[in-house]
PDB file of C-alpha atoms in Angstrom:
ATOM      1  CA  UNK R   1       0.000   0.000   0.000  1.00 68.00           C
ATOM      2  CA  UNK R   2       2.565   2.585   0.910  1.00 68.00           C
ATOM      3  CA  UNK R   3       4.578   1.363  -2.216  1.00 68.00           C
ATOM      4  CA  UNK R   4       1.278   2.564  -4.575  1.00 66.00           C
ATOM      5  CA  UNK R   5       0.904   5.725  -2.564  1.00 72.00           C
ATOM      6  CA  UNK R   6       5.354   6.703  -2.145  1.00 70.00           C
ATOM      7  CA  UNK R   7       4.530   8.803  -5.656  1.00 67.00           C
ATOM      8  CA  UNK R   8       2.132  10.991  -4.611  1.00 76.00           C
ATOM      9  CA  UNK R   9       3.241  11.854  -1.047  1.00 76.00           C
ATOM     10  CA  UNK R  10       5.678  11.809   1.481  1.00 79.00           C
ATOM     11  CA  UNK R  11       7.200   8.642   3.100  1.00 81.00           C
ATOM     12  CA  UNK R  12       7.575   9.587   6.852  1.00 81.00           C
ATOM     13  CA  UNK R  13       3.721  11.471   6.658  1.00 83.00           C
ATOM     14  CA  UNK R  14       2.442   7.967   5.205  1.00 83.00           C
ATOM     15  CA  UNK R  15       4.636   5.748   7.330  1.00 85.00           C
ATOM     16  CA  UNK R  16       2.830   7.970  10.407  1.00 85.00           C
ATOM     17  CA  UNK R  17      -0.662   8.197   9.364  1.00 85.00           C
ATOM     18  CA  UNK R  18      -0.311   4.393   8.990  1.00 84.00           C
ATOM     19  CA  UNK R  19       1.356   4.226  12.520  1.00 87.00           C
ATOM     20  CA  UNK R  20       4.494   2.274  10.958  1.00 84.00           C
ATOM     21  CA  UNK R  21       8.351   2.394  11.887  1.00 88.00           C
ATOM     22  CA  UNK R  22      10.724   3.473   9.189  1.00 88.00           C
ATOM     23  CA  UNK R  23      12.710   1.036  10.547  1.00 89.00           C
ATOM     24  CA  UNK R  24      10.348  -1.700   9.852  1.00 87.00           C
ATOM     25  CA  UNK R  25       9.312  -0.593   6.154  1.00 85.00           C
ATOM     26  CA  UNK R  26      12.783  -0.662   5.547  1.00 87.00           C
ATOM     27  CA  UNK R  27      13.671  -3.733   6.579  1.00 89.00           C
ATOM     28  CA  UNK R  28      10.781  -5.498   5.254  1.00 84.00           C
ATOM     29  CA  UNK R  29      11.583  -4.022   1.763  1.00 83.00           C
ATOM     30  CA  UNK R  30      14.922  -5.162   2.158  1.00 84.00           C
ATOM     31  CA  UNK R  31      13.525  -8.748   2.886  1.00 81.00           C
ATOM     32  CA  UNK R  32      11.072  -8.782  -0.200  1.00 77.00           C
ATOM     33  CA  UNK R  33      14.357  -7.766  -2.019  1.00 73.00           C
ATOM     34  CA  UNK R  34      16.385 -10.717  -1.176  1.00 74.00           C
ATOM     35  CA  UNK R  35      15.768 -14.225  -2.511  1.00 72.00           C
ATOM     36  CA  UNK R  36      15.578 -17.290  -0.657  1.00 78.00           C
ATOM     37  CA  UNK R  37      19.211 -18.458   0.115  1.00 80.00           C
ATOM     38  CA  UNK R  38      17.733 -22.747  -0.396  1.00 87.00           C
ATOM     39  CA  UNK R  39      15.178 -21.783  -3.298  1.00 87.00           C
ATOM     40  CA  UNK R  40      18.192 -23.927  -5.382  1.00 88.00           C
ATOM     41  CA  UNK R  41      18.618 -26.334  -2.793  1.00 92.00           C
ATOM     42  CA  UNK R  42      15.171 -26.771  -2.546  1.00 93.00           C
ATOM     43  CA  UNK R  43      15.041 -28.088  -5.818  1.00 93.00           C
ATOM     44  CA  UNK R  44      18.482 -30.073  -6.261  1.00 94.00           C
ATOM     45  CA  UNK R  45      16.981 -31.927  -3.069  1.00 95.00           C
ATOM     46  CA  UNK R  46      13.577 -32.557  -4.448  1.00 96.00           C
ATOM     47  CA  UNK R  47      14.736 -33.635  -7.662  1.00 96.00           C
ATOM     48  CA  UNK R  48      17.315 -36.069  -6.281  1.00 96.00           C
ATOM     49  CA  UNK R  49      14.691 -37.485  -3.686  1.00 96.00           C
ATOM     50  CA  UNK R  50      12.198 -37.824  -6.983  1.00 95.00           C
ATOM     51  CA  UNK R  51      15.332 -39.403  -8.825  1.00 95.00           C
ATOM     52  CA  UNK R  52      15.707 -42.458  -6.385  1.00 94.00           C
ATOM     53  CA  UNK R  53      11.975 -42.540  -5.938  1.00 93.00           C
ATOM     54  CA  UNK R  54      11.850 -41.469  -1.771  1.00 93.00           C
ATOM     55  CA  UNK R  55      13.979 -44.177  -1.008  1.00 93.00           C
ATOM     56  CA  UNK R  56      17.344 -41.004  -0.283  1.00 94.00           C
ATOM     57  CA  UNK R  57      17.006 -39.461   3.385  1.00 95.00           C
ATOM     58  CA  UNK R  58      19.062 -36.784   4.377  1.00 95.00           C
ATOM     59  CA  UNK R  59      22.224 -38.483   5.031  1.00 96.00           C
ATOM     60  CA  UNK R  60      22.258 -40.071   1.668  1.00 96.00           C
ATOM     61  CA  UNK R  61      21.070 -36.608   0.022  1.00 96.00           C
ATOM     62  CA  UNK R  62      23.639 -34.964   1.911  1.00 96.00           C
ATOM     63  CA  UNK R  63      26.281 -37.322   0.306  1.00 96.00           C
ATOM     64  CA  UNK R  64      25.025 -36.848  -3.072  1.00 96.00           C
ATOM     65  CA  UNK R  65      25.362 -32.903  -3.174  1.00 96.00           C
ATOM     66  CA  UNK R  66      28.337 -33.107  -1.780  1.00 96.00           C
ATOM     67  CA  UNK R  67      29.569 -35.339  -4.298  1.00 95.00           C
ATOM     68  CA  UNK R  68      28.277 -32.755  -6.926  1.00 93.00           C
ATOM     69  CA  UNK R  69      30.492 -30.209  -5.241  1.00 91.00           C
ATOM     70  CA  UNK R  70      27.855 -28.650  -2.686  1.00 89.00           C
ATOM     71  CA  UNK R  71      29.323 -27.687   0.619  1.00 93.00           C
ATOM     72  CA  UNK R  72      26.534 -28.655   2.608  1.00 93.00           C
ATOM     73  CA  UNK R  73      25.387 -29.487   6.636  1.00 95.00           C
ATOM     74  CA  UNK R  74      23.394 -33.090   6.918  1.00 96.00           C
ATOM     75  CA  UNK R  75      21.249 -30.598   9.583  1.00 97.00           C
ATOM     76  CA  UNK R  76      20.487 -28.042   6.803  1.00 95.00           C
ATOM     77  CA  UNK R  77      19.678 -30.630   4.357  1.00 96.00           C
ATOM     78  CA  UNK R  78      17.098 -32.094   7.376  1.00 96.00           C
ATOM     79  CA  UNK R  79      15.842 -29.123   7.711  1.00 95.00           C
ATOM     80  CA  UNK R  80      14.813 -27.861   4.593  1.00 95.00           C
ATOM     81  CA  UNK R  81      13.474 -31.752   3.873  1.00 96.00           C
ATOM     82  CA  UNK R  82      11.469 -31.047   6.714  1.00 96.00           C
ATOM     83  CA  UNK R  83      10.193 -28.259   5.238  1.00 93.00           C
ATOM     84  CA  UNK R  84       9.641 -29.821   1.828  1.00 94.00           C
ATOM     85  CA  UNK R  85       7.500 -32.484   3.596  1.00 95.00           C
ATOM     86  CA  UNK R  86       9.961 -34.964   1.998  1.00 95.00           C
ATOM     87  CA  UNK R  87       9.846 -38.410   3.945  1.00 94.00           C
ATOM     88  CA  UNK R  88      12.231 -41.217   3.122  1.00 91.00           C
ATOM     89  CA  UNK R  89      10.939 -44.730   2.830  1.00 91.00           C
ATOM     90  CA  UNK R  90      11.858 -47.136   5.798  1.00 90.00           C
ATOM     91  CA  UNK R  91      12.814 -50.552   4.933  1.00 87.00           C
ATOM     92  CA  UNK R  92      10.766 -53.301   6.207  1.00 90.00           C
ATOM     93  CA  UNK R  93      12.532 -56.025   8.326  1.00 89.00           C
ATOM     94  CA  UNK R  94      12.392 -59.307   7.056  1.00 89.00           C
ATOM     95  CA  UNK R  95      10.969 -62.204   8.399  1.00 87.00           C
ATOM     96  CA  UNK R  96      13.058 -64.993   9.990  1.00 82.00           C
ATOM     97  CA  UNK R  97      11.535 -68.617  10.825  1.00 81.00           C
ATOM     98  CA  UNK R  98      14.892 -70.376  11.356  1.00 76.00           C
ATOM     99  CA  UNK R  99      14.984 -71.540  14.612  1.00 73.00           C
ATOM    100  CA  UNK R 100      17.807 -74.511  14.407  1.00 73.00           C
ATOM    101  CA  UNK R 101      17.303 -77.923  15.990  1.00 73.00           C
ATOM    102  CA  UNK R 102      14.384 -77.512  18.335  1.00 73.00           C
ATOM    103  CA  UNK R 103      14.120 -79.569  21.472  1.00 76.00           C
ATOM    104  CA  UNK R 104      17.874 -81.587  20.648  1.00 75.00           C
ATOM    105  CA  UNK R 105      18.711 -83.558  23.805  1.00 78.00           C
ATOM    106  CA  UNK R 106      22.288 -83.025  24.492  1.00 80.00           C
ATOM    107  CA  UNK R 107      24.395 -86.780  24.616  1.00 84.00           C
ATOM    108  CA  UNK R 108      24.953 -88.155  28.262  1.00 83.00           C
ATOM    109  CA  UNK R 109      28.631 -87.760  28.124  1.00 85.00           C
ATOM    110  CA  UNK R 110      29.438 -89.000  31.665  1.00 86.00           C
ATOM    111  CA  UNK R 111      27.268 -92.060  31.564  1.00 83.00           C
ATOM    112  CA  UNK R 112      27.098 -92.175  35.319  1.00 80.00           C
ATOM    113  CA  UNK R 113      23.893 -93.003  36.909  1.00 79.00           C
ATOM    114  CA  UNK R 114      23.319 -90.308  40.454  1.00 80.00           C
ATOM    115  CA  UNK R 115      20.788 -92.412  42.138  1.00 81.00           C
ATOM    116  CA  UNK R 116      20.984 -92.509  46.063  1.00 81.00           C
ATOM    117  CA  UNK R 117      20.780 -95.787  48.156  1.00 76.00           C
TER     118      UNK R 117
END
């Protein structure tokens, strides 16, 4: 609103009738200036978790961009999955019957008989 308005009058008598800070229109223009810092990373992380089909997590992720060259935090790369909503896939456990030699009687190796008299 006070962007539309900045042509026709003055700044400080619109930032006052408004009841707003220079300080803050200042620094939120400054914000809307800047672009996200992980907008890229955003997408090199999406596209290699789409790649290997949500099976990557972060450590794996992590891994691959560094392997591409990208000095990167596992934390960060947590983070903005996080963010993303990006879940990796968790392996089931698979099932094992084996159970060996149920109910083998061990040999009598002493062969003595303990009876009492």
């Amino acid at each position: 609103m006070v962007k539309e308005l900045k042509a026709e009058f003055n700044l400080s008598c619109l930032l006052k009738a408004i009841g707003l800070p220079k300080s803050v229109y200042y620094y939120h223009r400054k914000r809307l200036a800047v672009d996200e810092p992980n907008e890229g990373l955003k997408a090199q992380i999406q596209d290699l978790y789409h790649q290997h089909k949500g099976r990557y997590g972060y450590r794996r992720i992590t891994l691959a961009l560094r392997s591409s060259g990208a000095l990167i935090n596992h934390k960060r790369v947590q983070r903005l999955m996080n963010e993303l909503g990006l879940k990796s896939k968790v392996r089931p456990k698979r099932y094992r019957s084996y159970k060996g030699h149920v109910g083998r009687i061990a040999p009598n190796l002493v062969n003595r008989d303990f009876m009492a008299n």
